[in-house]
Amino acid sequence: MTLKNTKVRLHGNATFDRGGKARWLLNEMGVTYEDRWLDVASRESKSPAFRKLHPLGRVPVAEIGDHVMFESGAICAYLADLHLDKGMAPALDIPERAKYQQWMYFASATIDSMQFRMEIVDDIPAGDVRAAKVKALQEELHDAHVALDKVLAKDSFLVGDRFSTADICVSYQLYWLRFSPELKSVMDKFPRVRDYIDRMFARPAAKTSEWPRSPA
């Protein structure tokens, strides 16, 4: 039996953790999977048993047969390639693959990192240091939106004007940035990107998971 035909189990804390984009992808592809929710109150993710799956005690974790993976972006990339016939990733030998890889890494390295950094900034007391950190993040987010807006001015999606896993990973991370007032103020200047996020989350497969409603 190949990995493609084995059972997929996703370990997570809630439907809206970073594993949400993997669930969205699996729903888009029509691949059956099992959710395994950890007990947050008992800090199950830090238990010795779970650390055997993820040494850092974090979610999500995907079990694909006997194969275990962590890092949400890697999980999505692997699942899309495992089910390449579903059309959620370009084939390895076509030009669009390069752009696809670019936006997949952009989602994790650029957009997701901003969310994490904003959470750290939120713990800094008001003052010059916090203001400087917020300004730096806003400038970086602005530049990221300029790059996205340039693509979306020509196409409806990020890669070859066809919906792909890159759209899931990028829009999912952008969605959560809108919960920060400081970052939303930058994002509101780019209506094309805002509409893109809304279009992605309006997809039927995206609606199968429950997420807190982001600010309009």
CSV table of C-alpha atoms in Angstrom, one decimal:
chain,number,residue,atom,x,y,z
A,1,MET,CA,0.0,0.0,0.0
A,2,THR,CA,1.4,3.4,-0.9
A,3,LEU,CA,1.3,6.4,1.3
A,4,LYS,CA,-1.3,8.0,-1.0
A,5,ASN,CA,-3.8,5.4,0.0
A,6,THR,CA,-3.1,5.3,3.7
A,7,LYS,CA,-5.1,7.0,6.5
A,8,VAL,CA,-4.4,10.6,7.3
A,9,ARG,CA,-4.8,11.8,10.9
A,10,LEU,CA,-4.3,15.4,11.9
A,11,HIS,CA,-3.5,16.3,15.5
A,12,GLY,CA,-4.5,19.8,16.6
A,13,ASN,CA,-5.8,22.0,19.4
A,14,ALA,CA,-8.7,23.7,17.5
A,15,THR,CA,-10.2,24.0,14.0
A,16,PHE,CA,-8.5,27.4,13.7
A,17,ASP,CA,-4.9,26.4,14.6
A,18,ARG,CA,-2.3,26.3,11.8
A,19,GLY,CA,-3.5,22.8,10.9
A,20,GLY,CA,-6.6,24.5,9.5
A,21,LYS,CA,-5.0,25.0,6.2
A,22,ALA,CA,-4.2,21.3,5.9
A,23,ARG,CA,-7.8,20.5,6.7
A,24,TRP,CA,-8.9,23.0,4.0
A,25,LEU,CA,-6.6,21.4,1.5
A,26,LEU,CA,-7.7,17.9,2.3
A,27,ASN,CA,-11.3,19.0,1.9
A,28,GLU,CA,-10.5,20.6,-1.5
A,29,MET,CA,-9.0,17.3,-2.7
A,30,GLY,CA,-11.7,15.2,-1.3
A,31,VAL,CA,-9.3,13.1,0.7
A,32,THR,CA,-10.6,11.4,3.8
A,33,TYR,CA,-8.9,12.2,7.1
A,34,GLU,CA,-9.4,12.0,10.9
A,35,ASP,CA,-9.1,14.9,13.3
A,36,ARG,CA,-7.5,14.1,16.6
A,37,TRP,CA,-8.0,17.0,19.1
A,38,LEU,CA,-5.5,17.3,21.9
A,39,ASP,CA,-6.7,18.2,25.5
A,40,VAL,CA,-5.6,21.8,25.9
A,41,ALA,CA,-6.4,22.0,29.6
A,42,SER,CA,-4.0,19.2,30.5
A,43,ARG,CA,-1.3,20.5,28.1
A,44,GLU,CA,-1.4,17.2,26.2
A,45,SER,CA,0.8,18.7,23.5
A,46,LYS,CA,3.7,18.8,26.0
A,47,SER,CA,3.2,15.2,27.1
A,48,PRO,CA,6.0,12.6,26.5
A,49,ALA,CA,3.7,10.7,24.2
A,50,PHE,CA,2.9,13.6,21.9
A,51,ARG,CA,6.5,14.8,21.9
A,52,LYS,CA,7.4,11.5,20.2
A,53,LEU,CA,5.4,12.9,17.3
A,54,HIS,CA,6.6,16.5,17.6
A,55,PRO,CA,9.7,17.1,19.7
A,56,LEU,CA,8.7,20.7,20.3
A,57,GLY,CA,5.2,19.7,21.5
A,58,ARG,CA,3.4,21.9,19.0
A,59,VAL,CA,0.6,21.4,16.5
A,60,PRO,CA,-0.3,20.5,13.9
A,61,VAL,CA,1.1,17.0,13.4
A,62,ALA,CA,0.0,14.8,10.5
A,63,GLU,CA,0.2,11.1,10.5
A,64,ILE,CA,0.1,9.6,7.0
A,65,GLY,CA,0.1,5.9,7.5
A,66,ASP,CA,3.2,5.3,9.7
A,67,HIS,CA,4.8,8.5,8.4
A,68,VAL,CA,4.7,11.5,10.8
A,69,MET,CA,5.2,15.1,9.8
A,70,PHE,CA,5.1,18.5,11.5
A,71,GLU,CA,5.2,22.1,10.2
A,72,SER,CA,1.9,23.1,8.6
A,73,GLY,CA,3.4,24.5,5.4
A,74,ALA,CA,5.4,21.3,4.9
A,75,ILE,CA,2.4,19.1,5.6
A,76,CYS,CA,0.4,21.1,2.9
A,77,ALA,CA,3.1,20.9,0.4
A,78,TYR,CA,3.6,17.2,0.9
A,79,LEU,CA,-0.1,16.3,0.8
A,80,ALA,CA,-0.6,18.4,-2.4
A,81,ASP,CA,2.3,16.5,-4.1
A,82,LEU,CA,1.2,13.2,-2.8
A,83,HIS,CA,-2.2,13.8,-4.5
A,84,LEU,CA,-0.8,15.6,-7.5
A,85,ASP,CA,-3.6,14.2,-9.6
A,86,LYS,CA,-6.0,16.5,-7.6
A,87,GLY,CA,-4.5,19.6,-9.3
A,88,MET,CA,-3.6,21.4,-6.1
A,89,ALA,CA,0.1,21.7,-7.0
A,90,PRO,CA,1.7,22.1,-10.4
A,91,ALA,CA,3.7,19.2,-11.7
A,92,LEU,CA,7.5,19.3,-11.0
A,93,ASP,CA,8.4,19.7,-14.6
A,94,ILE,CA,6.3,22.7,-15.7
A,95,PRO,CA,7.3,26.4,-15.4
A,96,GLU,CA,4.5,27.2,-12.9
A,97,ARG,CA,6.2,25.0,-10.3
A,98,ALA,CA,8.8,27.7,-9.6
A,99,LYS,CA,6.2,30.4,-8.8
A,100,TYR,CA,4.2,27.8,-6.7
A,101,GLN,CA,7.3,27.1,-4.6
A,102,GLN,CA,7.9,30.8,-4.2
A,103,TRP,CA,4.5,31.5,-2.8
A,104,MET,CA,4.5,28.5,-0.6
A,105,TYR,CA,7.6,29.7,1.2
A,106,PHE,CA,6.3,33.2,1.2
A,107,ALA,CA,3.3,32.0,3.2
A,108,SER,CA,5.5,30.5,5.9
A,109,ALA,CA,8.6,32.6,5.9
A,110,THR,CA,7.1,36.1,5.3
A,111,ILE,CA,3.4,36.2,6.3
A,112,ASP,CA,3.2,33.6,9.1
A,113,SER,CA,6.3,35.1,10.7
A,114,MET,CA,4.6,38.5,10.9
A,115,GLN,CA,1.8,37.0,13.0
A,116,PHE,CA,4.2,35.4,15.4
A,117,ARG,CA,6.2,38.7,15.7
A,118,MET,CA,3.1,40.7,16.2
A,119,GLU,CA,2.1,38.5,19.1
A,120,ILE,CA,5.5,39.2,20.7
A,121,VAL,CA,5.1,42.9,20.1
A,122,ASP,CA,1.7,42.9,21.8
A,123,ASP,CA,3.5,42.0,25.0
A,124,ILE,CA,5.8,45.0,24.9
A,125,PRO,CA,4.6,48.0,27.0
A,126,ALA,CA,3.5,51.1,25.1
A,127,GLY,CA,6.4,53.4,24.3
A,128,ASP,CA,9.1,54.1,21.7
A,129,VAL,CA,10.3,50.5,21.5
A,130,ARG,CA,6.9,49.1,20.8
A,131,ALA,CA,6.1,51.8,18.3
A,132,ALA,CA,9.3,51.1,16.4
A,133,LYS,CA,8.6,47.4,16.3
A,134,VAL,CA,5.1,48.0,15.0
A,135,LYS,CA,6.3,50.4,12.4
A,136,ALA,CA,8.9,47.9,11.1
A,137,LEU,CA,6.2,45.2,10.8
A,138,GLN,CA,3.8,47.6,9.1
A,139,GLU,CA,6.4,48.5,6.5
A,140,GLU,CA,7.3,44.9,5.9
A,141,LEU,CA,3.6,44.0,5.5
A,142,HIS,CA,3.1,46.9,3.1
A,143,ASP,CA,5.9,45.6,0.9
A,144,ALA,CA,4.4,42.1,1.0
A,145,HIS,CA,1.0,43.5,-0.1
A,146,VAL,CA,2.6,45.4,-2.9
A,147,ALA,CA,4.0,42.1,-4.2
A,148,LEU,CA,0.6,40.4,-3.8
A,149,ASP,CA,-1.3,43.2,-5.4
A,150,LYS,CA,0.9,43.2,-8.5
A,151,VAL,CA,0.0,39.5,-9.1
A,152,LEU,CA,-3.7,39.9,-8.3
A,153,ALA,CA,-4.0,42.9,-10.6
A,154,LYS,CA,-3.5,40.4,-13.5
A,155,ASP,CA,-4.8,37.1,-12.2
A,156,SER,CA,-7.4,35.8,-9.8
A,157,PHE,CA,-4.9,33.4,-8.1
A,158,LEU,CA,-1.2,33.3,-7.4
A,159,VAL,CA,0.0,30.7,-9.8
A,160,GLY,CA,-1.0,30.5,-13.4
A,161,ASP,CA,-4.5,31.9,-12.6
A,162,ARG,CA,-5.5,28.6,-11.1
A,163,PHE,CA,-6.4,27.8,-7.5
A,164,SER,CA,-3.7,25.9,-5.7
A,165,THR,CA,-2.3,25.0,-2.3
A,166,ALA,CA,-0.3,28.3,-2.5
A,167,ASP,CA,-3.6,30.2,-2.4
A,168,ILE,CA,-4.7,28.3,0.7
A,169,CYS,CA,-1.4,28.8,2.6
A,170,VAL,CA,-1.1,32.5,1.7
A,171,SER,CA,-4.7,33.5,2.3
A,172,TYR,CA,-4.9,31.5,5.5
A,173,GLN,CA,-2.0,33.4,7.0
A,174,LEU,CA,-3.3,36.7,5.7
A,175,TYR,CA,-6.7,36.1,7.3
A,176,TRP,CA,-5.2,35.9,10.8
A,177,LEU,CA,-3.2,39.1,10.3
A,178,ARG,CA,-6.5,41.1,10.0
A,179,PHE,CA,-7.2,40.4,13.7
A,180,SER,CA,-4.4,42.8,14.6
A,181,PRO,CA,-5.6,46.5,14.4
A,182,GLU,CA,-2.1,47.7,13.6
A,183,LEU,CA,-1.7,45.3,10.7
A,184,LYS,CA,-5.3,45.6,9.5
A,185,SER,CA,-4.7,49.3,9.0
A,186,VAL,CA,-2.1,48.5,6.4
A,187,MET,CA,-4.1,45.7,4.8
A,188,ASP,CA,-7.1,48.0,4.3
A,189,LYS,CA,-5.1,50.0,1.8
A,190,PHE,CA,-5.1,47.0,-0.6
A,191,PRO,CA,-8.7,46.2,-1.5
A,192,ARG,CA,-7.6,43.8,-4.2
A,193,VAL,CA,-5.8,41.6,-1.6
A,194,ARG,CA,-8.7,42.0,0.8
A,195,ASP,CA,-11.1,40.7,-1.8
A,196,TYR,CA,-8.8,37.9,-2.6
A,197,ILE,CA,-8.8,36.7,1.0
A,198,ASP,CA,-12.6,36.9,1.1
A,199,ARG,CA,-12.9,34.9,-2.2
A,200,MET,CA,-10.6,32.2,-0.9
A,201,PHE,CA,-12.6,31.8,2.4
A,202,ALA,CA,-15.9,31.8,0.5
A,203,ARG,CA,-14.9,28.5,-1.1
A,204,PRO,CA,-17.1,25.5,0.0
A,205,ALA,CA,-14.1,23.5,1.2
A,206,ALA,CA,-12.9,26.4,3.4
A,207,LYS,CA,-16.3,26.7,5.0
A,208,THR,CA,-16.1,23.1,6.3
A,209,SER,CA,-14.0,24.4,9.2
A,210,GLU,CA,-15.1,26.9,11.7
A,211,TRP,CA,-12.8,30.0,12.2
A,212,PRO,CA,-13.4,33.2,14.1
A,213,ARG,CA,-14.8,35.8,11.8
A,214,SER,CA,-12.0,38.2,10.9
A,215,PRO,CA,-12.7,42.0,10.9
A,216,ALA,CA,-14.3,43.2,7.6
